[in-house]
Every structure is written in structure tokens, then in C-alpha cells.
PDB file of N, CA, C and O in Angstrom:
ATOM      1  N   UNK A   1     -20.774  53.285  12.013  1.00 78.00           N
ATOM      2  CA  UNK A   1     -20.920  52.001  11.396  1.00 78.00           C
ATOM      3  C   UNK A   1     -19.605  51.498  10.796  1.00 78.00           C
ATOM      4  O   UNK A   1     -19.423  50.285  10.900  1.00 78.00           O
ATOM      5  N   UNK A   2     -18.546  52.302  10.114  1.00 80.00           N
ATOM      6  CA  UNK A   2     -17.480  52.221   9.707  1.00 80.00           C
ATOM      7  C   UNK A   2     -16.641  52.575  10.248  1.00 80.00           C
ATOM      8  O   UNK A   2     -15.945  53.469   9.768  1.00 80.00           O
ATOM      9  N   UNK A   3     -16.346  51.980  11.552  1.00 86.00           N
ATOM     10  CA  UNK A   3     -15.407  53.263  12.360  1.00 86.00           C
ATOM     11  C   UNK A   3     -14.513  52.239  12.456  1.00 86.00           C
ATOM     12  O   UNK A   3     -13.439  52.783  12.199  1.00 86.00           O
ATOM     13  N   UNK A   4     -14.279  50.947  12.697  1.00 86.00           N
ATOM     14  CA  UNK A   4     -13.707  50.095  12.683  1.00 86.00           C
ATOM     15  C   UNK A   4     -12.511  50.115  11.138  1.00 86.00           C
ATOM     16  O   UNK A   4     -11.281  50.164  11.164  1.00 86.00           O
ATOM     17  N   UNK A   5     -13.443  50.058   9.909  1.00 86.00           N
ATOM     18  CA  UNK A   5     -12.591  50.538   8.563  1.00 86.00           C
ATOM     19  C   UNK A   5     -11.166  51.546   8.751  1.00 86.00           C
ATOM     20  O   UNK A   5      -9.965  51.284   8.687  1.00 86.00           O
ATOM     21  N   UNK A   6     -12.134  53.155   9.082  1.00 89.00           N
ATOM     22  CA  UNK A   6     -11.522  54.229   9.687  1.00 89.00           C
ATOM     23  C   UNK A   6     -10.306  54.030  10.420  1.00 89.00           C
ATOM     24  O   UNK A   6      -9.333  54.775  10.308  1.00 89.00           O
ATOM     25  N   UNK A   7     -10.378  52.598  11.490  1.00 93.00           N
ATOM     26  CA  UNK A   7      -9.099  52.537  12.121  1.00 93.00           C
ATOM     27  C   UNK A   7      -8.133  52.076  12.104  1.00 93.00           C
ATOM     28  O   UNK A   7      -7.063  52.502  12.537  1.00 93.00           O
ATOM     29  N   UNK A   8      -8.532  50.523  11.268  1.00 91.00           N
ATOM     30  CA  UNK A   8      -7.554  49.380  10.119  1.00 91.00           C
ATOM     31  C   UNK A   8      -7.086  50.686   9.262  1.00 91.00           C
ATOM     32  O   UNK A   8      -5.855  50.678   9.271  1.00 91.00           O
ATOM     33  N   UNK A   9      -7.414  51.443   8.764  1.00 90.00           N
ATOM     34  CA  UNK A   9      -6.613  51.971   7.776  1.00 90.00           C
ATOM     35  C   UNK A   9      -5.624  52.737   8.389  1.00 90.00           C
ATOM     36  O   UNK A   9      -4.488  52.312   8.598  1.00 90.00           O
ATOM     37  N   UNK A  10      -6.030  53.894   8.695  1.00 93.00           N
ATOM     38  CA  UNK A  10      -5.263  54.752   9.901  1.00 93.00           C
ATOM     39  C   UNK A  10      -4.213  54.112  10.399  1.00 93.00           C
ATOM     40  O   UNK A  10      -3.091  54.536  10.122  1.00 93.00           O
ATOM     41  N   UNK A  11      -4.409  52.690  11.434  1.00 94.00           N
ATOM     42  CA  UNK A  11      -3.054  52.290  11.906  1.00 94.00           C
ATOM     43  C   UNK A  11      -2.423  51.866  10.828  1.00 94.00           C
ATOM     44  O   UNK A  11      -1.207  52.007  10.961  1.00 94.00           O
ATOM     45  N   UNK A  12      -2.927  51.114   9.173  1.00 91.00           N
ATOM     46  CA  UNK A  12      -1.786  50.497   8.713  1.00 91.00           C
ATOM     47  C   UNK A  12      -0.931  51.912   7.905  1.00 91.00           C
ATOM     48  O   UNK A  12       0.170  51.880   7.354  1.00 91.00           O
ATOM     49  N   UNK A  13      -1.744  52.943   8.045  1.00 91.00           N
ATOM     50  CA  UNK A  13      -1.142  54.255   7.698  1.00 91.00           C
ATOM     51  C   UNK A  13       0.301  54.407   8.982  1.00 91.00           C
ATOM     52  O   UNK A  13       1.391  53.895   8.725  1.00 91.00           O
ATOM     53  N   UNK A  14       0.113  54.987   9.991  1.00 91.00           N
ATOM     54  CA  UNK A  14       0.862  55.041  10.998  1.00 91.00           C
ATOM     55  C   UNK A  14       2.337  54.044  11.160  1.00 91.00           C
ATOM     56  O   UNK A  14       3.511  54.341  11.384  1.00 91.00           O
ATOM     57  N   UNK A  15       1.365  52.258  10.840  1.00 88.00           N
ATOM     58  CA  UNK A  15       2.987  51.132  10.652  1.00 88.00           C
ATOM     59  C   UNK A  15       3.490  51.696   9.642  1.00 88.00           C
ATOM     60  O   UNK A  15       4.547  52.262   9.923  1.00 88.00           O
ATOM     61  N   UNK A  16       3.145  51.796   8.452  1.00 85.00           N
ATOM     62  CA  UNK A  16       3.708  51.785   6.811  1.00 85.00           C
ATOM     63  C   UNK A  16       4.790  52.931   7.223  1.00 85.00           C
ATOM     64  O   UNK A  16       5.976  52.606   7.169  1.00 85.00           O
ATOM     65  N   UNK A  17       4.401  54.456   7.695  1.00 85.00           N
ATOM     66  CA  UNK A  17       5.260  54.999   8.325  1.00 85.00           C
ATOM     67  C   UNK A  17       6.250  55.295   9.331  1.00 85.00           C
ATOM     68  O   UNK A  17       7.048  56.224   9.450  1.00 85.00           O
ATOM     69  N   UNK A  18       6.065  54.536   9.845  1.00 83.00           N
ATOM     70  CA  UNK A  18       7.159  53.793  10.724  1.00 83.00           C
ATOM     71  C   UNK A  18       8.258  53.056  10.455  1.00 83.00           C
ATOM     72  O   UNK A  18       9.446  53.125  10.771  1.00 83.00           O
ATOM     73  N   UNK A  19       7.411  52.139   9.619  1.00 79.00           N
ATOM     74  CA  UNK A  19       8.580  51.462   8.839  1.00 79.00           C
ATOM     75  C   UNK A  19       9.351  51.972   7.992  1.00 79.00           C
ATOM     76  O   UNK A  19      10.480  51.601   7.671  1.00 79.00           O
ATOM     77  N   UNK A  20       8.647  52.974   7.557  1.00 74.00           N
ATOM     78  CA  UNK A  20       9.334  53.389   5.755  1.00 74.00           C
ATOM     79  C   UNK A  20      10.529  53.916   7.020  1.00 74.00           C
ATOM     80  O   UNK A  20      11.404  53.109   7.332  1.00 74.00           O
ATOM     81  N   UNK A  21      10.506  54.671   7.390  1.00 73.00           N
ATOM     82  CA  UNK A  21      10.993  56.043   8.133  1.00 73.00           C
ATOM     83  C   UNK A  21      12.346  55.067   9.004  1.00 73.00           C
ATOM     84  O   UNK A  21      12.266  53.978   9.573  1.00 73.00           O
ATOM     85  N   UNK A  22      13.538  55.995   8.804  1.00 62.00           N
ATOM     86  CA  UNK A  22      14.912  55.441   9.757  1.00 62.00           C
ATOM     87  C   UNK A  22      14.813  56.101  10.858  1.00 62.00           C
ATOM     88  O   UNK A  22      14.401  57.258  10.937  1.00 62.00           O
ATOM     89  N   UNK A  23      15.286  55.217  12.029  1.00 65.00           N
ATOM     90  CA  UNK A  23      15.055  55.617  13.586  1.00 65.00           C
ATOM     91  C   UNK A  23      16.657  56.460  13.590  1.00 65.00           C
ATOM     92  O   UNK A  23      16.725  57.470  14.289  1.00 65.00           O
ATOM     93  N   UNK A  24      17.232  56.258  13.230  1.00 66.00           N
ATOM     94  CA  UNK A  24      18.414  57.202  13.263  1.00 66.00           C
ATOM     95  C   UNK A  24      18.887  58.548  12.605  1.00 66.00           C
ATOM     96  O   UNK A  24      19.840  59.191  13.047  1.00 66.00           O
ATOM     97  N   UNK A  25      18.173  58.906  11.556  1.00 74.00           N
ATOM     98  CA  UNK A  25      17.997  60.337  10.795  1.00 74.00           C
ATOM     99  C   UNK A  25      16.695  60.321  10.829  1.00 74.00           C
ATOM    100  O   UNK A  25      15.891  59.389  10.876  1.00 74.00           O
ATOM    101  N   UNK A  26      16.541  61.751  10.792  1.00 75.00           N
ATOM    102  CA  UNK A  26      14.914  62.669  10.168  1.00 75.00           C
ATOM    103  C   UNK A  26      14.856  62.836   9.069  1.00 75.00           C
ATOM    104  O   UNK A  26      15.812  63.420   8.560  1.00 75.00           O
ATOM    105  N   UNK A  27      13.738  62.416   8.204  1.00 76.00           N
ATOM    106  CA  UNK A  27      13.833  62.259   6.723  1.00 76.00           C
ATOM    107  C   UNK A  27      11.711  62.613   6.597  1.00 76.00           C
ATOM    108  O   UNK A  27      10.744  62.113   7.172  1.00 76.00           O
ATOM    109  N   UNK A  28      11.905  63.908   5.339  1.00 80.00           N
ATOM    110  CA  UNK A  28      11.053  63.986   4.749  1.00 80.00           C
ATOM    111  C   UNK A  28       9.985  63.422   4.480  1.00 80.00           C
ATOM    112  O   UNK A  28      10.335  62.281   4.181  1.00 80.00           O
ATOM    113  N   UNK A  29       8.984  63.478   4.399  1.00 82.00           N
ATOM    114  CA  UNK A  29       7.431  62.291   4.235  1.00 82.00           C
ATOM    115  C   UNK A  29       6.506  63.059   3.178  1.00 82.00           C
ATOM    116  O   UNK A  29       6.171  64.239   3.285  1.00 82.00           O
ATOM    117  N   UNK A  30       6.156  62.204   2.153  1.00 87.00           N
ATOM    118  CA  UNK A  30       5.437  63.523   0.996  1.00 87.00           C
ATOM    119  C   UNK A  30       4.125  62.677   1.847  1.00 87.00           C
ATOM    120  O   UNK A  30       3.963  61.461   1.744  1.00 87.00           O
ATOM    121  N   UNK A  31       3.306  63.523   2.633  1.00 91.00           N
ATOM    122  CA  UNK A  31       1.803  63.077   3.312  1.00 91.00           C
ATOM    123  C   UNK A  31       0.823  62.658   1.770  1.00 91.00           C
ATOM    124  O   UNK A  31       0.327  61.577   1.454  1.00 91.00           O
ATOM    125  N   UNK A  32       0.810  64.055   1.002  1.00 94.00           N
ATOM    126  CA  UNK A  32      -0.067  64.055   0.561  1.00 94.00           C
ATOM    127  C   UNK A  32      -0.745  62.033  -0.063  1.00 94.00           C
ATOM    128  O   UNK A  32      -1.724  61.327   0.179  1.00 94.00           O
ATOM    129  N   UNK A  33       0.676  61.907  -1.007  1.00 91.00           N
ATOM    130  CA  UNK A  33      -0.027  59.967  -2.051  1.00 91.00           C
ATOM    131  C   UNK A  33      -0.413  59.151  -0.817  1.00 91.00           C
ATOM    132  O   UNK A  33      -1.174  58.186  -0.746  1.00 91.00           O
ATOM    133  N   UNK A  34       0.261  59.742   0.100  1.00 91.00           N
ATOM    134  CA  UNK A  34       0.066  57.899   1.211  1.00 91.00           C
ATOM    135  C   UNK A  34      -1.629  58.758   1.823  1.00 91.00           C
ATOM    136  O   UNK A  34      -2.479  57.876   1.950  1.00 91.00           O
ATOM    137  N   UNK A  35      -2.168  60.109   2.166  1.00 93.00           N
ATOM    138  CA  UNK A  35      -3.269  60.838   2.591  1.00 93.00           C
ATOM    139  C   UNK A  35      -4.479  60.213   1.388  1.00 93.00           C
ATOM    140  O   UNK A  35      -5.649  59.867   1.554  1.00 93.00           O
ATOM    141  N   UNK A  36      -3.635  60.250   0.181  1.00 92.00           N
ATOM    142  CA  UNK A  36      -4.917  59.890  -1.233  1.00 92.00           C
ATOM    143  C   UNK A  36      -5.003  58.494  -0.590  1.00 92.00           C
ATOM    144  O   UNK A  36      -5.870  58.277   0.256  1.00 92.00           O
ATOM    145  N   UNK A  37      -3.918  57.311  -1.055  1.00 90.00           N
ATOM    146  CA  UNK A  37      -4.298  56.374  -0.459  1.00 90.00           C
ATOM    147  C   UNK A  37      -5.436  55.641   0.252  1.00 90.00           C
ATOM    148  O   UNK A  37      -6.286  54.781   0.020  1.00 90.00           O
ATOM    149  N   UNK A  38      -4.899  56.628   1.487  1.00 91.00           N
ATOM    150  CA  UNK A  38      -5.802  56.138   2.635  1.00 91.00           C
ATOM    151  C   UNK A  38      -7.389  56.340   2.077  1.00 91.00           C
ATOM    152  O   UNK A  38      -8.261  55.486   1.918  1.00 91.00           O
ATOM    153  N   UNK A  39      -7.419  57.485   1.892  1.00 92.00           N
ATOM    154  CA  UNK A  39      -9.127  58.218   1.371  1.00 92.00           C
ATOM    155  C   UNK A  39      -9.480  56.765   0.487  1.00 92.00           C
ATOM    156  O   UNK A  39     -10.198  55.864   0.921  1.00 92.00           O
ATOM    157  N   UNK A  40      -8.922  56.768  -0.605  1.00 90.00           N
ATOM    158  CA  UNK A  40      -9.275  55.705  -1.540  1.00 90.00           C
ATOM    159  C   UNK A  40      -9.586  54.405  -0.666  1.00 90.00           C
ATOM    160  O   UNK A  40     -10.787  54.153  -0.567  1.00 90.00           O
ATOM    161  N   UNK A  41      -8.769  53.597  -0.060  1.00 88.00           N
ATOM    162  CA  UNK A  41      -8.895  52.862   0.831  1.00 88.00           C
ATOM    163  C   UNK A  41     -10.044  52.484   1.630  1.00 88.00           C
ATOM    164  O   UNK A  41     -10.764  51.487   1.679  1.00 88.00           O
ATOM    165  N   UNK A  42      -9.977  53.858   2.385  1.00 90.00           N
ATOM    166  CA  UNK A  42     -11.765  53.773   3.149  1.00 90.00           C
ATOM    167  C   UNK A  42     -12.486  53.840   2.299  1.00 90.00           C
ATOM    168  O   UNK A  42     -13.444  53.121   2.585  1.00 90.00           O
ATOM    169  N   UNK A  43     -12.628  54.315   1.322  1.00 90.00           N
ATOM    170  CA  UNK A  43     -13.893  54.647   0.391  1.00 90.00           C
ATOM    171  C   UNK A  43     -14.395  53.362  -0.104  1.00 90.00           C
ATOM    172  O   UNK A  43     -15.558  53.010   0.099  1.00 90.00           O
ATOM    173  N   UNK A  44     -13.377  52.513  -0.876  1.00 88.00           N
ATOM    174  CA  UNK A  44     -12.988  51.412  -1.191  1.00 88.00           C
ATOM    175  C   UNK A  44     -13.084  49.801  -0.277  1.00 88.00           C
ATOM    176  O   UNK A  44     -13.117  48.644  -0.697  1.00 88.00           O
ATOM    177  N   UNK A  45     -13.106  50.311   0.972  1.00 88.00           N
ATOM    178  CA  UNK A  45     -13.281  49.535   2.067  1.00 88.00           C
ATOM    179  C   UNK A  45     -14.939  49.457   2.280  1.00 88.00           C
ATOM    180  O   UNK A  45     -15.551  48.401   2.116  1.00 88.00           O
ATOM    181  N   UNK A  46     -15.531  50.602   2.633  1.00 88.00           N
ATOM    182  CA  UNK A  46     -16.438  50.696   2.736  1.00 88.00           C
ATOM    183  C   UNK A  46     -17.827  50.241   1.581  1.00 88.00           C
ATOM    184  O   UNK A  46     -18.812  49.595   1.938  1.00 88.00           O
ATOM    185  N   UNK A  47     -17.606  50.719   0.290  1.00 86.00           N
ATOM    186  CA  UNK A  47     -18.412  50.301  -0.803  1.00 86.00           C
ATOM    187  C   UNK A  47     -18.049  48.769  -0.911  1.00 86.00           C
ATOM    188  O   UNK A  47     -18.970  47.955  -0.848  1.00 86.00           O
ATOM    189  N   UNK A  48     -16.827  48.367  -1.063  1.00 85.00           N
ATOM    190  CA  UNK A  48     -16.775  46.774  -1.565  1.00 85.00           C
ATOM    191  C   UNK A  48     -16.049  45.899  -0.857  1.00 85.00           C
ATOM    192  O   UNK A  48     -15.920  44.756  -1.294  1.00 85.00           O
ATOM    193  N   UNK A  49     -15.436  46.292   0.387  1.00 81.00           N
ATOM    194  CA  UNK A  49     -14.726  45.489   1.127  1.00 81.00           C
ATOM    195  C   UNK A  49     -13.349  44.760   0.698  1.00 81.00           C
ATOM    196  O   UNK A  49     -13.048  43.569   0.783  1.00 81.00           O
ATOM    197  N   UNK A  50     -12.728  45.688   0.286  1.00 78.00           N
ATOM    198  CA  UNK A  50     -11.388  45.383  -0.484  1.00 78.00           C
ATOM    199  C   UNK A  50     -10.450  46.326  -0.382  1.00 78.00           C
ATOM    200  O   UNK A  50     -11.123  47.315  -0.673  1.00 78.00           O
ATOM    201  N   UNK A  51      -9.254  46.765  -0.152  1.00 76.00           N
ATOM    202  CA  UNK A  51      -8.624  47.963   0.057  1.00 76.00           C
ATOM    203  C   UNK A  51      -8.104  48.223  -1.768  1.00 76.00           C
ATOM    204  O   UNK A  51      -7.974  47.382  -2.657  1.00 76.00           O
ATOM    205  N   UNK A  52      -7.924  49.572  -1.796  1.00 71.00           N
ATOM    206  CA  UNK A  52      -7.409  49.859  -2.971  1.00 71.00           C
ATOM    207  C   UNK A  52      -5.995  49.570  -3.208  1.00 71.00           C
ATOM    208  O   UNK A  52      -5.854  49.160  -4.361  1.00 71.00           O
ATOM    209  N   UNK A  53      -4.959  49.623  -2.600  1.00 70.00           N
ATOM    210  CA  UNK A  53      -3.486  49.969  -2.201  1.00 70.00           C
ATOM    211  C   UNK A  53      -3.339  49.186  -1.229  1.00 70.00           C
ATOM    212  O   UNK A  53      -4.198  48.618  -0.555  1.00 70.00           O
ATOM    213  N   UNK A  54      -1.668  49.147  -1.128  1.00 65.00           N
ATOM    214  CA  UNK A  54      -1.098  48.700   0.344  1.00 65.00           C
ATOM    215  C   UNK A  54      -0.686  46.786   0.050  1.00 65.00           C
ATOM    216  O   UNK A  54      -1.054  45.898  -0.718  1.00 65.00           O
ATOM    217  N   UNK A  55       0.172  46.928   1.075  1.00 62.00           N
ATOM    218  CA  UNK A  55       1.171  45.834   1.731  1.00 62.00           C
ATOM    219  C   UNK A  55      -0.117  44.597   1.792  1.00 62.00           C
ATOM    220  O   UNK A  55      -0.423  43.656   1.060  1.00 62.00           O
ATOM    221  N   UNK A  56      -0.724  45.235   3.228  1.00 60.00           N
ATOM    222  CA  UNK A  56      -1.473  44.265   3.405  1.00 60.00           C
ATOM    223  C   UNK A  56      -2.919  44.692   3.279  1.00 60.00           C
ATOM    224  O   UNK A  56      -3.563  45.448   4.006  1.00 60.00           O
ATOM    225  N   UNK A  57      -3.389  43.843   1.869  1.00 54.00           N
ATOM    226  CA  UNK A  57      -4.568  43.616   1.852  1.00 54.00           C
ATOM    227  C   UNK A  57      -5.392  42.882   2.033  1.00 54.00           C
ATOM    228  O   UNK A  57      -5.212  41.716   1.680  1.00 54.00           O
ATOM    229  N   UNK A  58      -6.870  43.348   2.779  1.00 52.00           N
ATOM    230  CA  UNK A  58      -7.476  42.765   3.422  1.00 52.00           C
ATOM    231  C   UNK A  58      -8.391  42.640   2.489  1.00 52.00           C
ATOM    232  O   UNK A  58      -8.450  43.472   1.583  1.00 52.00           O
ATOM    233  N   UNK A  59      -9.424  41.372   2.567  1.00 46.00           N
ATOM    234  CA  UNK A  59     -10.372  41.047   1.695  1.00 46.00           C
ATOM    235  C   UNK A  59     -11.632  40.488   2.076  1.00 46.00           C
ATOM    236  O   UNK A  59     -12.468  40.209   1.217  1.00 46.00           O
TER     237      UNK A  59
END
């Protein structure tokens, strides 16, 4: 039923890291805050239709 949520988040997980990240050095990523994030996000998506976090929020 929420799988759609599941995947808006996920990819804007995937851009956000992309972007953060330089195509010319390898540089460190702390997973875990942007992993809370996301959780919060779907959770947050799902109960009220609002993201918790992030660039682009959807409403």
C-alpha cells in the first residue's frame, strides 16, 4: 500500500547522496543520520503525509 512512499524516499536518499558526494575523490558517508532520516520520513509519510526532513518536501 506504501510502496510508492518506500520509493520517493529511497531515491531522494540515493540523489541527496550523490550530490553531497565529489565525483573526483572518495569521501566518507556517516549512513547511520541520513538511515534515521529516512525511517522518520516513511514513518512520517505514511501516518500524515508530510516528510520529516529533507531538501525537498513533499506535502
Amino acid at each position: 500500500m506504501f510502496t510508492g512512499v518506500h520509493q520517493d524516499e529511497v531515491r531522494l536518499l540515493v540523489k541527496q547522496l550523490f550530490q553531497d558526494s565529489s565525483r573526483e575523490k572518495l569521501t566518507k558517508v556517516e549512513l547511520r543520520p541520513k538511515l534515521l532520516d529516512l525511517s522518520f520520513n516513511i514513518m512520517l509519510r505514511t501516518l500524515a503525509g508530510k516528510r520529516y526532513y529533507g531538501k525537498e518536501l513533499v506535502t
